[in-house]
Coordinates of C-alpha atoms in Angstrom, one line a residue:
Chain Q
M29 CA 8.5 20.0 -9.9
A30 CA 4.9 18.7 -8.9
Y31 CA 4.0 15.2 -9.3
I32 CA 1.0 15.7 -10.9
T33 CA -1.1 19.3 -11.9
D34 CA -3.9 20.2 -9.7
Y35 CA -5.9 20.2 -12.8
Q36 CA -4.8 16.3 -13.4
Y37 CA -5.2 15.3 -9.9
Y38 CA -9.3 16.7 -9.4
E39 CA -10.0 16.2 -13.2
N40 CA -7.5 13.3 -14.6
N41 CA -7.2 16.2 -17.2
G42 CA -11.0 16.1 -18.7
T43 CA -10.0 12.4 -19.5
A44 CA -12.3 9.6 -18.3
P45 CA -12.5 8.6 -15.1
E46 CA -12.0 11.7 -14.0
D47 CA -11.8 10.6 -10.1
S48 CA -8.8 8.3 -10.8
N49 CA -6.2 10.4 -9.4
W50 CA -7.7 11.0 -6.3
G51 CA -6.2 9.7 -2.9
S52 CA -3.3 8.9 -5.5
Y53 CA -0.6 10.6 -3.0
Q54 CA -1.4 7.9 -0.6
Y55 CA 0.4 5.2 -2.7
V56 CA 3.4 4.6 -4.5
T57 CA 3.4 2.3 -7.2
L58 CA 5.1 -1.0 -7.8
D59 CA 6.9 0.2 -10.7
D60 CA 8.0 3.4 -8.3
I61 CA 9.1 0.5 -5.7
V62 CA 11.1 -1.7 -8.0
T63 CA 12.7 1.2 -9.6
N64 CA 13.8 2.7 -6.1
F65 CA 15.1 -0.5 -5.0
I66 CA 17.2 -1.0 -7.8
L67 CA 18.5 2.7 -7.5
M68 CA 19.3 2.6 -4.1
Y69 CA 20.0 -1.5 -2.8
V70 CA 21.7 -3.3 -5.7
G71 CA 25.2 -2.1 -6.8
N72 CA 28.7 -3.2 -6.5
D73 CA 29.3 -1.3 -3.6
K74 CA 25.7 -2.2 -2.0
L75 CA 25.0 -5.6 0.1
I76 CA 22.8 -6.6 -2.9
N77 CA 24.6 -7.3 -6.5
N78 CA 23.8 -9.2 -9.6
V79 CA 20.4 -9.9 -9.0
E80 CA 17.5 -9.8 -11.7
K81 CA 14.9 -8.1 -11.7
Y82 CA 12.6 -10.2 -11.8
N83 CA 13.8 -11.3 -8.0
I84 CA 12.8 -8.1 -7.1
L85 CA 9.7 -7.7 -8.8
F86 CA 8.9 -11.6 -7.4
H87 CA 9.5 -10.6 -3.8
A88 CA 7.8 -6.8 -4.0
K89 CA 4.5 -8.4 -5.1
R90 CA 4.8 -11.5 -2.5
G91 CA 6.0 -8.2 -0.1
I92 CA 2.1 -6.5 -1.3
Q93 CA 0.4 -9.3 -1.2
E94 CA 1.5 -10.3 2.5
L95 CA 0.7 -6.7 3.7
N96 CA -2.8 -6.9 1.4
Y97 CA -3.7 -9.9 4.2
D98 CA -3.8 -8.3 7.2
A99 CA -1.5 -5.4 7.6
M100 CA -3.0 -2.7 5.3
K101 CA -6.6 -2.7 5.8
E102 CA -7.5 -2.4 2.2
I103 CA -10.9 -3.4 2.8
K104 CA -13.1 -4.0 -0.4
I105 CA -16.7 -4.2 -0.6
L106 CA -18.6 -5.9 -2.6
E107 CA -22.8 -5.8 -2.8
L108 CA -24.6 -8.7 -4.9
N109 CA -28.7 -9.8 -4.8
V110 CA -28.6 -13.9 -3.1
S111 CA -29.8 -16.5 -5.8
D112 CA -32.7 -18.6 -4.9
Q113 CA -29.8 -21.3 -5.5
L114 CA -28.7 -19.6 -2.3
R115 CA -25.2 -19.0 -3.5
F116 CA -23.1 -16.0 -3.7
I117 CA -20.2 -16.6 -5.7
L118 CA -16.8 -15.1 -4.5
P119 CA -15.5 -12.2 -6.7
Q120 CA -12.6 -12.8 -8.6
D121 CA -9.9 -11.4 -6.6
Y122 CA -11.3 -12.5 -3.3
V123 CA -8.9 -14.2 -0.9
N124 CA -10.2 -13.9 3.0
W125 CA -14.2 -12.1 3.9
V126 CA -13.6 -9.9 6.7
R127 CA -17.5 -9.0 7.3
I128 CA -21.1 -10.6 5.5
S129 CA -24.0 -8.4 6.5
L130 CA -27.6 -8.4 4.9
Y131 CA -28.4 -5.5 4.4
K132 CA -32.3 -5.0 4.5
N133 CA -34.5 -2.1 5.3
G134 CA -32.1 0.1 5.4
V135 CA -30.1 -2.0 7.9
L136 CA -26.9 -3.5 7.5
M137 CA -27.4 -6.9 9.4
P138 CA -23.9 -8.6 10.1
L139 CA -24.4 -12.6 10.2
T140 CA -22.6 -15.2 11.4
E141 CA -20.8 -17.8 10.4
N142 CA -22.3 -21.3 10.7
I143 CA -19.9 -23.9 12.1
Q144 CA -21.7 -26.4 10.8
T145 CA -21.6 -27.3 7.1
N146 CA -24.8 -26.2 5.4
W147 CA -23.5 -27.8 1.7
S148 CA -22.0 -31.6 0.6
G149 CA -21.1 -32.9 -2.6
A150 CA -22.8 -36.2 -3.4
Y151 CA -23.1 -39.4 -5.7
L152 CA -25.7 -41.0 -6.8
Q153 CA -25.6 -44.5 -5.5
D154 CA -28.5 -47.6 -6.3
N155 CA -30.5 -49.6 -3.8
N156 CA -27.8 -51.2 -2.2
Y157 CA -25.6 -47.8 -1.5
R158 CA -23.6 -48.9 -4.4
I159 CA -21.8 -45.7 -6.1
L160 CA -22.9 -45.3 -10.0
F161 CA -20.6 -44.8 -12.6
D162 CA -21.1 -43.4 -16.6
E163 CA -19.3 -45.3 -19.2
N164 CA -16.4 -43.4 -18.4
G165 CA -15.9 -44.6 -15.3
N166 CA -16.8 -41.4 -14.4
I167 CA -18.8 -41.3 -10.4
L168 CA -22.4 -39.9 -11.9
K169 CA -23.6 -37.1 -9.6
P170 CA -26.6 -35.4 -8.6
E171 CA -27.2 -31.9 -9.2
N172 CA -27.8 -30.7 -5.5
S173 CA -26.9 -33.0 -2.8
T174 CA -29.9 -33.5 0.2
L175 CA -28.2 -30.7 2.6
D176 CA -28.4 -28.8 0.3
M177 CA -31.6 -29.0 -0.9
D178 CA -33.2 -29.0 2.0
R179 CA -31.5 -26.1 2.6
I180 CA -32.8 -24.6 -0.8
A181 CA -36.0 -26.1 0.0
N182 CA -36.3 -24.5 3.9
T183 CA -37.2 -28.0 5.4
Q184 CA -33.9 -27.5 7.9
K185 CA -34.3 -26.5 11.2
S186 CA -33.3 -23.0 12.7
I187 CA -33.3 -21.3 15.9
Y188 CA -36.2 -19.5 16.9
L189 CA -35.9 -16.2 18.5
N190 CA -38.4 -14.2 20.1
A191 CA -38.4 -13.0 23.3
N192 CA -42.1 -12.9 24.1
S193 CA -42.9 -16.3 23.0
P194 CA -42.3 -19.1 24.7
Q195 CA -40.7 -21.1 21.9
N196 CA -38.0 -18.6 22.1
G197 CA -34.6 -20.2 21.2
N198 CA -36.3 -23.7 20.4
E199 CA -35.7 -25.0 17.6
G200 CA -38.4 -25.2 14.3
F201 CA -39.0 -24.8 10.5
N202 CA -39.7 -21.6 9.4
I203 CA -41.6 -22.4 6.5
D204 CA -43.5 -19.7 3.5
G205 CA -42.7 -16.9 6.9
M206 CA -44.7 -19.3 9.3
W207 CA -42.6 -21.2 12.6
Y208 CA -43.2 -25.1 12.8
F209 CA -42.0 -26.8 16.0
D210 CA -41.3 -30.6 17.6
Y211 CA -43.0 -31.0 20.8
N212 CA -40.7 -30.3 23.8
I213 CA -39.8 -34.1 24.6
G214 CA -37.1 -34.9 27.0
N215 CA -34.3 -32.5 28.6
R216 CA -33.7 -29.0 26.9
F217 CA -29.9 -28.3 27.7
G218 CA -30.0 -24.1 27.2
L219 CA -29.3 -21.9 23.8
N220 CA -26.2 -23.1 22.0
T221 CA -24.8 -19.5 21.7
E222 CA -22.7 -20.2 18.9
T223 CA -25.1 -21.1 15.9
A224 CA -28.2 -18.6 17.6
N225 CA -28.9 -16.3 15.6
A226 CA -32.0 -14.8 14.3
N227 CA -30.2 -13.6 11.0
P228 CA -29.5 -16.1 8.2
T229 CA -26.2 -18.1 8.9
F230 CA -23.9 -18.7 6.0
V231 CA -20.5 -21.1 5.0
I232 CA -18.0 -20.8 2.6
D233 CA -17.6 -23.1 0.4
K234 CA -13.8 -22.2 -0.5
A235 CA -13.1 -24.7 -3.5
S236 CA -15.8 -24.1 -4.9
G237 CA -15.7 -20.0 -4.9
V238 CA -19.4 -19.6 -3.3
I239 CA -21.1 -18.7 0.3
N240 CA -23.9 -21.1 1.2
F241 CA -26.6 -19.0 2.7
S242 CA -29.5 -20.3 5.3
S243 CA -32.7 -20.3 3.2
G244 CA -34.1 -16.9 4.7
M245 CA -31.1 -15.4 2.3
S246 CA -32.8 -16.0 -0.7
G247 CA -33.1 -12.6 -3.3
E248 CA -31.8 -10.4 -0.2
L249 CA -28.9 -8.2 -1.0
C250 CA -25.7 -9.2 0.9
I251 CA -22.6 -7.2 0.9
L252 CA -19.5 -8.7 0.9
E253 CA -16.5 -7.0 2.8
Y254 CA -13.3 -8.9 1.8
V255 CA -9.6 -8.8 1.5
S256 CA -7.7 -9.3 -1.8
D257 CA -3.8 -9.6 -2.3
G258 CA -3.0 -6.2 -3.9
M259 CA -2.4 -7.7 -7.2
K260 CA -5.2 -5.4 -9.1
N261 CA -6.0 -9.0 -11.3
G262 CA -2.2 -9.2 -12.4
V263 CA -2.1 -5.6 -14.4
D264 CA 1.4 -4.3 -13.0
S265 CA 0.5 -0.8 -13.7
Q266 CA -2.0 -0.4 -11.3
I267 CA -0.5 -2.3 -7.9
N268 CA 0.9 -0.1 -5.4
L269 CA 1.2 0.6 -1.7
N270 CA 0.0 2.6 0.8
K271 CA 3.4 5.2 1.4
L272 CA 3.2 4.4 4.9
F273 CA 4.3 0.7 3.9
E274 CA 7.3 2.5 1.5
D275 CA 10.1 1.3 3.9
F276 CA 8.6 -1.8 4.8
I277 CA 8.6 -3.0 1.4
Y278 CA 12.4 -2.3 0.9
A279 CA 13.3 -4.1 3.6
Y280 CA 11.2 -7.3 2.7
I281 CA 12.6 -7.4 -0.6
K282 CA 16.6 -7.0 1.0
Y283 CA 15.4 -9.4 2.9
A284 CA 14.0 -12.1 1.1
I285 CA 16.8 -11.5 -1.2
L286 CA 20.0 -11.8 1.3
T287 CA 18.3 -14.9 2.8
S288 CA 18.0 -16.7 -0.3
K289 CA 21.9 -15.6 -1.7
Y290 CA 24.5 -18.0 -0.7
G291 CA 27.2 -17.1 0.8
V292 CA 25.4 -13.6 2.7
Q293 CA 26.7 -13.8 6.3
E294 CA 24.4 -14.8 8.9
Y295 CA 24.5 -11.5 11.3
I296 CA 23.9 -9.1 7.7
I297 CA 20.7 -11.9 6.9
N298 CA 20.0 -11.7 10.9
R299 CA 20.4 -7.4 11.1
A300 CA 18.0 -7.7 7.1
K301 CA 15.1 -9.6 9.5
K302 CA 15.0 -7.3 12.5
D303 CA 14.9 -4.2 9.8
K304 CA 11.9 -5.4 8.5
A305 CA 10.2 -6.5 11.6
A306 CA 10.9 -3.0 13.0
L307 CA 9.5 -1.4 10.0
L308 CA 6.6 -3.4 10.1
R309 CA 5.9 -3.1 13.3
N310 CA 6.2 1.1 12.7
A311 CA 3.8 0.7 9.2
K312 CA 1.2 -0.9 11.5
L313 CA 1.3 1.4 14.2
R314 CA 1.1 4.7 11.9
L315 CA -1.3 2.8 10.4
S316 CA -3.8 2.6 13.3
N317 CA -4.2 6.2 13.5
I318 CA -4.2 6.2 17.0
H319 CA -5.2 10.0 18.0
P320 CA -5.4 11.1 22.0
G321 CA -9.1 12.5 20.5
R322 CA -10.1 9.5 19.3
L323 CA -8.8 7.5 22.4
L324 CA -10.9 10.4 24.5
M325 CA -14.0 10.1 22.9
N326 CA -13.9 6.5 24.2
L327 CA -13.2 7.3 27.4
R328 CA -16.0 9.7 28.1
G329 CA -17.7 6.8 28.5
Q330 CA -15.8 5.6 31.8
S331 CA -17.7 7.2 34.6
K332 CA -21.4 6.3 32.7
W333 CA -23.4 5.3 35.5
L334 CA -25.1 1.7 34.5
K335 CA -28.9 2.0 35.2
Chain F
M14 CA 58.2 0.2 -35.3
S15 CA 61.0 2.3 -34.9
I16 CA 62.2 -0.4 -31.9
A17 CA 61.9 -2.8 -34.1
N18 CA 63.9 -1.8 -37.1
K19 CA 67.0 -0.7 -34.3
N20 CA 69.6 -3.1 -36.8
N21 CA 67.2 -2.4 -40.1
Y22 CA 66.6 -6.0 -40.3
G23 CA 63.2 -6.0 -38.2
Y24 CA 60.8 -4.5 -41.3
I25 CA 57.1 -5.9 -41.1
T26 CA 54.9 -4.6 -43.5
P27 CA 52.3 -2.3 -43.0
N28 CA 49.2 -5.3 -43.5
D29 CA 51.4 -6.9 -40.9
F30 CA 51.4 -4.6 -38.4
N31 CA 47.8 -4.0 -38.8
L32 CA 47.4 -7.1 -37.5
Y33 CA 49.1 -6.7 -34.5
A34 CA 47.7 -3.6 -34.1
K35 CA 44.3 -4.8 -33.8
Q36 CA 45.5 -7.6 -31.6
A37 CA 46.8 -5.3 -29.1
Q38 CA 44.2 -2.6 -29.5
L39 CA 41.6 -5.9 -28.3
D40 CA 43.7 -7.4 -26.0
I41 CA 44.4 -3.9 -24.1
F42 CA 40.5 -3.2 -24.8
E43 CA 39.2 -6.8 -23.0
D44 CA 41.5 -6.1 -20.4
Y45 CA 39.5 -3.0 -19.2
F46 CA 36.4 -5.4 -18.1
Y47 CA 38.5 -7.1 -16.1
Q48 CA 40.5 -4.3 -14.8
Y49 CA 37.0 -2.6 -14.0
N50 CA 35.9 -5.6 -12.0
S51 CA 39.4 -6.1 -10.2
W52 CA 38.7 -2.5 -9.1
V53 CA 35.3 -2.6 -7.8
V54 CA 36.6 -6.0 -5.7
K55 CA 39.1 -3.2 -4.3
Q56 CA 36.7 -0.6 -3.9
N57 CA 34.3 -2.9 -1.6
A58 CA 37.6 -3.7 0.3
R59 CA 38.4 0.2 0.6
V60 CA 41.6 0.6 -0.8
S61 CA 40.6 2.9 -3.4
G62 CA 39.8 6.3 -3.1
S63 CA 37.8 8.9 -4.5
G64 CA 39.0 12.1 -7.0
Y65 CA 42.0 11.6 -8.7
A66 CA 42.4 8.8 -6.7
D67 CA 39.1 6.7 -8.7
I68 CA 40.1 4.6 -10.7
L69 CA 37.5 3.0 -11.5
R70 CA 36.2 6.3 -12.9
G71 CA 38.5 6.1 -15.4
L72 CA 38.1 2.9 -16.0
V73 CA 34.1 3.5 -16.8
E74 CA 34.8 6.3 -18.5
V75 CA 37.1 4.7 -21.1
I76 CA 34.4 1.7 -21.4
D77 CA 31.5 4.5 -21.5
S78 CA 33.3 5.7 -25.1
F79 CA 32.6 2.8 -26.9
S80 CA 28.8 2.9 -25.7
E81 CA 26.5 3.0 -28.9
T82 CA 22.9 3.6 -28.6
R83 CA 21.0 2.2 -31.7
G84 CA 17.2 0.4 -32.6
L85 CA 17.2 -3.2 -33.0
T86 CA 15.6 -4.5 -36.6
N87 CA 12.2 -6.2 -36.1
T88 CA 11.7 -9.6 -38.0
G89 CA 8.4 -9.2 -37.9
I90 CA 7.5 -11.0 -34.7
N91 CA 9.0 -10.9 -31.5
L92 CA 12.7 -11.2 -32.9
F93 CA 15.1 -8.4 -33.1
N94 CA 18.8 -8.3 -34.4
L95 CA 21.8 -7.2 -32.5
P96 CA 24.1 -4.9 -34.2
E97 CA 27.2 -7.1 -35.6
D98 CA 29.5 -4.7 -33.6
Y99 CA 28.7 -5.4 -30.3
Y100 CA 31.4 -7.2 -27.4
L101 CA 28.9 -6.4 -24.3
I102 CA 25.0 -5.7 -24.4
N103 CA 24.8 -3.3 -21.6
K104 CA 20.7 -2.5 -21.4
I105 CA 17.4 -2.8 -23.8
N106 CA 14.9 -0.5 -23.7
L107 CA 11.4 -0.4 -25.3
Y108 CA 9.6 2.3 -25.8
P109 CA 6.5 1.6 -26.3
N110 CA 4.7 4.6 -27.0
I111 CA 4.6 5.1 -30.8
I112 CA 3.2 8.5 -31.8
T113 CA 3.5 8.0 -36.2
S114 CA 5.3 4.8 -38.9
S115 CA 5.5 5.7 -42.7
T116 CA 8.3 6.1 -45.5
T117 CA 10.5 8.4 -46.4
T118 CA 9.6 10.5 -49.3
A119 CA 12.7 12.5 -49.9
A120 CA 16.3 12.6 -49.1
A121 CA 18.4 15.0 -47.2
L122 CA 21.0 14.6 -44.1
N123 CA 19.6 14.8 -41.0
T124 CA 16.2 15.9 -42.1
L125 CA 12.9 12.8 -42.1
T126 CA 10.7 14.1 -45.5
D127 CA 7.5 12.5 -45.9
T128 CA 4.9 14.5 -47.9
N129 CA 2.1 12.1 -46.9
A130 CA 2.8 13.3 -42.9
T131 CA 1.0 15.6 -40.8
F132 CA 3.5 16.4 -38.6
N133 CA 2.6 19.8 -37.0
N134 CA -0.6 18.7 -35.6
G135 CA 1.2 18.4 -32.7
S136 CA 1.7 14.6 -31.5
V137 CA 4.9 15.2 -32.7
L138 CA 7.7 16.9 -30.4
P139 CA 10.9 17.7 -30.1
G140 CA 13.1 14.8 -28.3
Q141 CA 10.8 12.2 -29.5
I142 CA 13.1 9.1 -31.2
V143 CA 13.1 8.5 -34.4
Y144 CA 14.2 5.0 -36.2
N145 CA 15.6 3.5 -39.5
S146 CA 12.7 0.6 -39.2
S147 CA 13.9 -0.4 -43.1
L148 CA 15.2 -4.3 -42.9
T149 CA 16.9 -3.1 -46.2
S150 CA 18.6 -0.3 -45.4
V151 CA 22.1 -0.2 -44.4
S152 CA 21.6 2.0 -41.8
S153 CA 18.6 -0.1 -40.5
G154 CA 18.2 0.1 -36.7
V155 CA 19.8 3.2 -36.6
S156 CA 17.9 6.1 -34.3
A157 CA 18.2 9.7 -34.0
Y158 CA 16.3 12.7 -32.0
V159 CA 13.9 15.4 -33.3
I160 CA 15.2 18.4 -32.8
S161 CA 12.4 20.7 -34.5
V162 CA 9.1 20.5 -36.5
D163 CA 10.0 22.5 -39.6
S164 CA 6.5 21.7 -41.2
A165 CA 3.7 19.1 -41.4
T166 CA 6.2 17.2 -43.5
Q167 CA 9.7 17.5 -42.7
L168 CA 11.7 17.1 -39.1
T169 CA 15.0 17.6 -38.3
L170 CA 17.0 15.1 -36.6
S171 CA 19.9 14.9 -34.3
A172 CA 21.7 12.5 -36.7
N173 CA 20.8 10.9 -40.1
P174 CA 19.1 7.6 -39.3
F175 CA 19.0 6.8 -43.1
G176 CA 22.3 7.0 -44.0
T177 CA 24.1 9.2 -46.2
A178 CA 23.3 7.1 -49.4
A179 CA 19.9 6.4 -49.5
T180 CA 16.9 8.4 -47.4
I181 CA 14.1 8.1 -49.6
G182 CA 11.8 4.9 -49.5
N183 CA 13.2 4.1 -45.7
G184 CA 10.9 3.8 -43.1
Y185 CA 10.8 5.4 -39.8
V186 CA 8.6 5.1 -36.5
I187 CA 8.9 8.1 -34.5
A188 CA 8.2 7.1 -30.5
T189 CA 7.7 9.6 -27.2
T190 CA 10.8 9.0 -24.9
A191 CA 8.0 8.8 -22.2
G192 CA 7.2 5.7 -20.5
I193 CA 10.1 3.1 -21.4
R194 CA 10.9 0.0 -20.0
E195 CA 13.6 -1.5 -19.6
I196 CA 13.9 -5.2 -21.3
E197 CA 15.5 -7.1 -19.0
R198 CA 17.5 -10.5 -19.7
V199 CA 17.1 -13.7 -18.8
S200 CA 19.2 -17.0 -19.1
Q201 CA 17.5 -19.8 -21.8
N202 CA 16.4 -21.7 -18.7
K203 CA 14.8 -19.5 -16.7
I204 CA 12.5 -18.2 -19.3
F205 CA 9.8 -20.9 -19.6
Y206 CA 9.9 -20.7 -15.8
L207 CA 9.2 -16.7 -15.9
N208 CA 6.6 -17.0 -18.5
S209 CA 4.6 -19.7 -15.9
S210 CA 4.9 -17.7 -12.8
H211 CA 1.9 -15.4 -12.3
L212 CA 3.6 -13.6 -10.7
T213 CA 6.7 -12.6 -12.8
S214 CA 5.8 -13.1 -16.3
P215 CA 6.6 -10.9 -18.5
T216 CA 4.6 -7.7 -19.3
T217 CA 5.0 -4.8 -21.3
S218 CA 5.3 -2.9 -18.0
Y219 CA 8.1 -5.7 -16.9
P220 CA 9.6 -7.4 -20.3
A221 CA 12.1 -9.9 -20.9
Y222 CA 14.4 -11.3 -23.6
V223 CA 16.5 -14.2 -24.3
L224 CA 19.3 -14.2 -26.3
G225 CA 19.6 -16.5 -29.2
G226 CA 22.3 -17.3 -32.0
A227 CA 23.6 -15.4 -35.0
T228 CA 21.0 -15.3 -37.9
A229 CA 22.1 -15.1 -41.5
G230 CA 23.4 -12.1 -43.3
T231 CA 25.2 -9.2 -41.7
F232 CA 23.0 -8.9 -38.0
G233 CA 24.1 -9.9 -34.8
N234 CA 23.0 -12.1 -32.5
T235 CA 18.7 -12.4 -32.4
L236 CA 17.1 -11.2 -29.3
T237 CA 13.4 -13.0 -28.2
V238 CA 11.3 -11.0 -26.9
Y239 CA 8.8 -11.3 -24.1
P240 CA 5.4 -10.6 -24.1
T241 CA 5.4 -12.4 -27.4
T242 CA 2.7 -9.0 -28.5
I243 CA 6.3 -6.7 -28.3
T244 CA 7.0 -6.0 -32.0
I245 CA 7.8 -2.9 -34.1
S246 CA 4.2 -2.4 -34.2
S247 CA 3.9 -2.2 -30.5
G248 CA 7.5 -0.6 -29.8
I249 CA 10.6 0.5 -30.5
V250 CA 13.6 -1.7 -28.9
V251 CA 16.5 0.0 -28.5
S252 CA 20.0 -1.4 -27.0
Q253 CA 22.6 0.2 -25.5
Y254 CA 25.6 -1.4 -25.8
I255 CA 29.4 -1.2 -25.7
R256 CA 31.1 -1.9 -29.1
Y257 CA 34.5 -3.6 -30.4
P258 CA 37.0 -0.8 -31.1
L259 CA 37.3 -0.2 -34.9
D260 CA 40.5 -1.9 -36.2
P261 CA 43.5 0.1 -36.7
N262 CA 44.7 1.0 -40.1
W263 CA 47.8 2.4 -40.7
T264 CA 47.6 4.0 -44.0
Y265 CA 50.3 5.1 -46.7
S266 CA 50.3 6.8 -50.0
S267 CA 53.6 6.2 -51.7
L268 CA 56.8 4.1 -51.7
T269 CA 60.0 6.2 -51.0
G270 CA 63.0 3.9 -51.2
G271 CA 60.5 1.0 -51.2
E272 CA 59.3 2.2 -47.8
P273 CA 55.6 3.0 -46.9
V274 CA 54.9 6.9 -46.6
F275 CA 52.1 7.5 -44.0
D276 CA 49.6 9.2 -44.9
E277 CA 47.0 9.9 -42.5
G278 CA 44.5 11.9 -45.2
Q279 CA 43.6 8.5 -47.1
A280 CA 39.7 7.7 -46.9
D281 CA 40.0 4.0 -44.6
Y282 CA 42.8 5.4 -41.9
Q283 CA 41.6 4.4 -38.5
D284 CA 43.6 5.5 -35.8
F285 CA 43.6 3.7 -32.4
E286 CA 40.5 4.2 -30.2
L287 CA 41.9 3.6 -26.8
P288 CA 43.0 6.5 -25.2
E289 CA 46.6 8.0 -25.5
S290 CA 47.6 7.1 -22.1
D291 CA 47.7 3.6 -23.5
E292 CA 50.1 4.3 -26.1
P293 CA 52.4 2.7 -24.2
N294 CA 50.8 -0.8 -23.7
I295 CA 49.7 -0.5 -27.3
V296 CA 53.4 -0.4 -28.0
N297 CA 54.4 -3.1 -25.8
K298 CA 51.8 -5.5 -27.3
I299 CA 53.0 -4.6 -30.9
L300 CA 56.5 -5.0 -30.0
Q301 CA 56.0 -8.4 -28.2
Y302 CA 54.0 -9.9 -31.9
A303 CA 56.2 -8.3 -33.9
G304 CA 59.6 -9.8 -32.3
V305 CA 58.0 -13.2 -32.6
S306 CA 56.7 -12.6 -36.4
I307 CA 60.6 -11.6 -36.8
R308 CA 62.1 -13.9 -34.7
E309 CA 63.4 -12.0 -32.4
E310 CA 63.8 -12.7 -28.7
Q311 CA 65.3 -9.8 -27.2
I312 CA 62.0 -7.9 -28.5
V313 CA 59.3 -10.1 -27.5
A314 CA 61.6 -9.7 -23.8
F315 CA 61.0 -5.9 -23.9
G316 CA 57.5 -6.0 -24.7
Q317 CA 57.1 -8.2 -22.1
L318 CA 59.3 -6.7 -19.5
Q319 CA 57.6 -3.3 -20.2
E320 CA 54.4 -4.6 -20.0
S321 CA 54.5 -6.1 -16.5
E322 CA 56.2 -3.1 -15.8
D323 CA 53.2 -1.3 -16.0
N324 CA 51.0 -3.7 -14.8
T325 CA 52.6 -3.7 -11.5
Q326 CA 52.4 0.0 -11.3
Q327 CA 48.7 0.0 -12.4
N328 CA 48.0 -2.4 -9.7

């Protein structure tokens, strides 16, 4: 018997959202993972018995989280306009970023992370540089630090890139679209390639949950590609895993339980560990989709003459 | 009793016999679980066979003959009462998809009649579970399955969840058997941590319960189910458990020559519930209790010897 009918797959039996089953066959649900594991790997005649279901659930979720961080390549993409405060609030399920781009004039321009900080917190101080407190003993803080204010007001220097200009590669101020430069005094040591970029830059403030951009991003459209942990905001029924990782997740749960159980022989734990590692390698290879045809396309350029 | 009464001075009353019989049956009943565990260990050590040599399967069959499935009565919040005859809870399930609930309006065996209902609107289907939700009913919590939808107001059921006496004015709940979730037992000292954990906190997909003490009245222990949103309005909670065997009751109708004459036609007659293969064990056990009662050492010794031989043979 088919898992779902064709009509259910393509049109969700006519109920909205009609696309909810598209591509669903690639995935196995968390519920299936836990059920199958209990059925096949837990029992009086199995390596694992007397284990609570919440143990299995925990390790299944942890395994899915780990896979989402690197192996799964389940990239989520979010588009938002950057505010005049030059901030982009990280999405609720954000764990790590993959790429941040500026979308302008129909072109997607990947942005560079600024290795220098462009934001900071600040404390209010008096003329004698003493920190100021309120009546409850809490430190008084300004809304924005000087660093933030300069960034928002665009009074920070940035590198000007224009091959046709004598100021190419010099640091200058971009105010209302016009560039202003200091006099060229002293030695110059070439371009700092780490920070050289014509596009705006960004720094992620993880604790505050925002991306702080340089001034060129105000009002612009930002495309954030990021990875989540696959927990679907805690809705267990929506958690799933690519079938290529199904065997791995069983091996992961088995290893995690055996390794934390008292009295399990070391050779059994080692066997489970090797099993887990081999299956992860297998799954990653499968997911990488290295097809001869694709390699051939890349290799076509090997004898191209560089002029 | 013929062994104990060999010299015509080993007479015990039917009342005493019933007490010894109950004790003997409970002893053997409980021993099944220890034997089960012992044979699991043997099976894992590969000293147990398959087919007719599969001792474990035979033990499971006997234990399963005491299996009961019954809905649990709800006290309004996330508290549910276990039946009073349970020996061991095997599993607790949640049937979360309620189709309808209301009150019966007529009385008939294996039938649910509700003149205010519209059972034939396509939502109630054969195979769905019907549960007696009346706290005041003697059959509270008893469940049955829909056999057929007879009309808009009547269903034929697989059993009589409302009891044989009162079938009018009983609350009922009908739920589908799809999407059943097992409610996991969690110890009292873990439930706080379980509820506090993001990854494992109980949800309707993975509910949990802790076992509490008995409540006043006739019910057994209380279950507290998590998440706390699980009440009778969000699903039927059904237990599958192993019950205690019914107390054997040797009944008689008249006295002949001062002795009671056995009569199994009495309403309160109750045979042993263990398999016939346990008869020697039961006799040995009763002999031991009866021997102590009439201070007959030989009978006690005989019972113990027989039991010992049986155990040696079985192991």
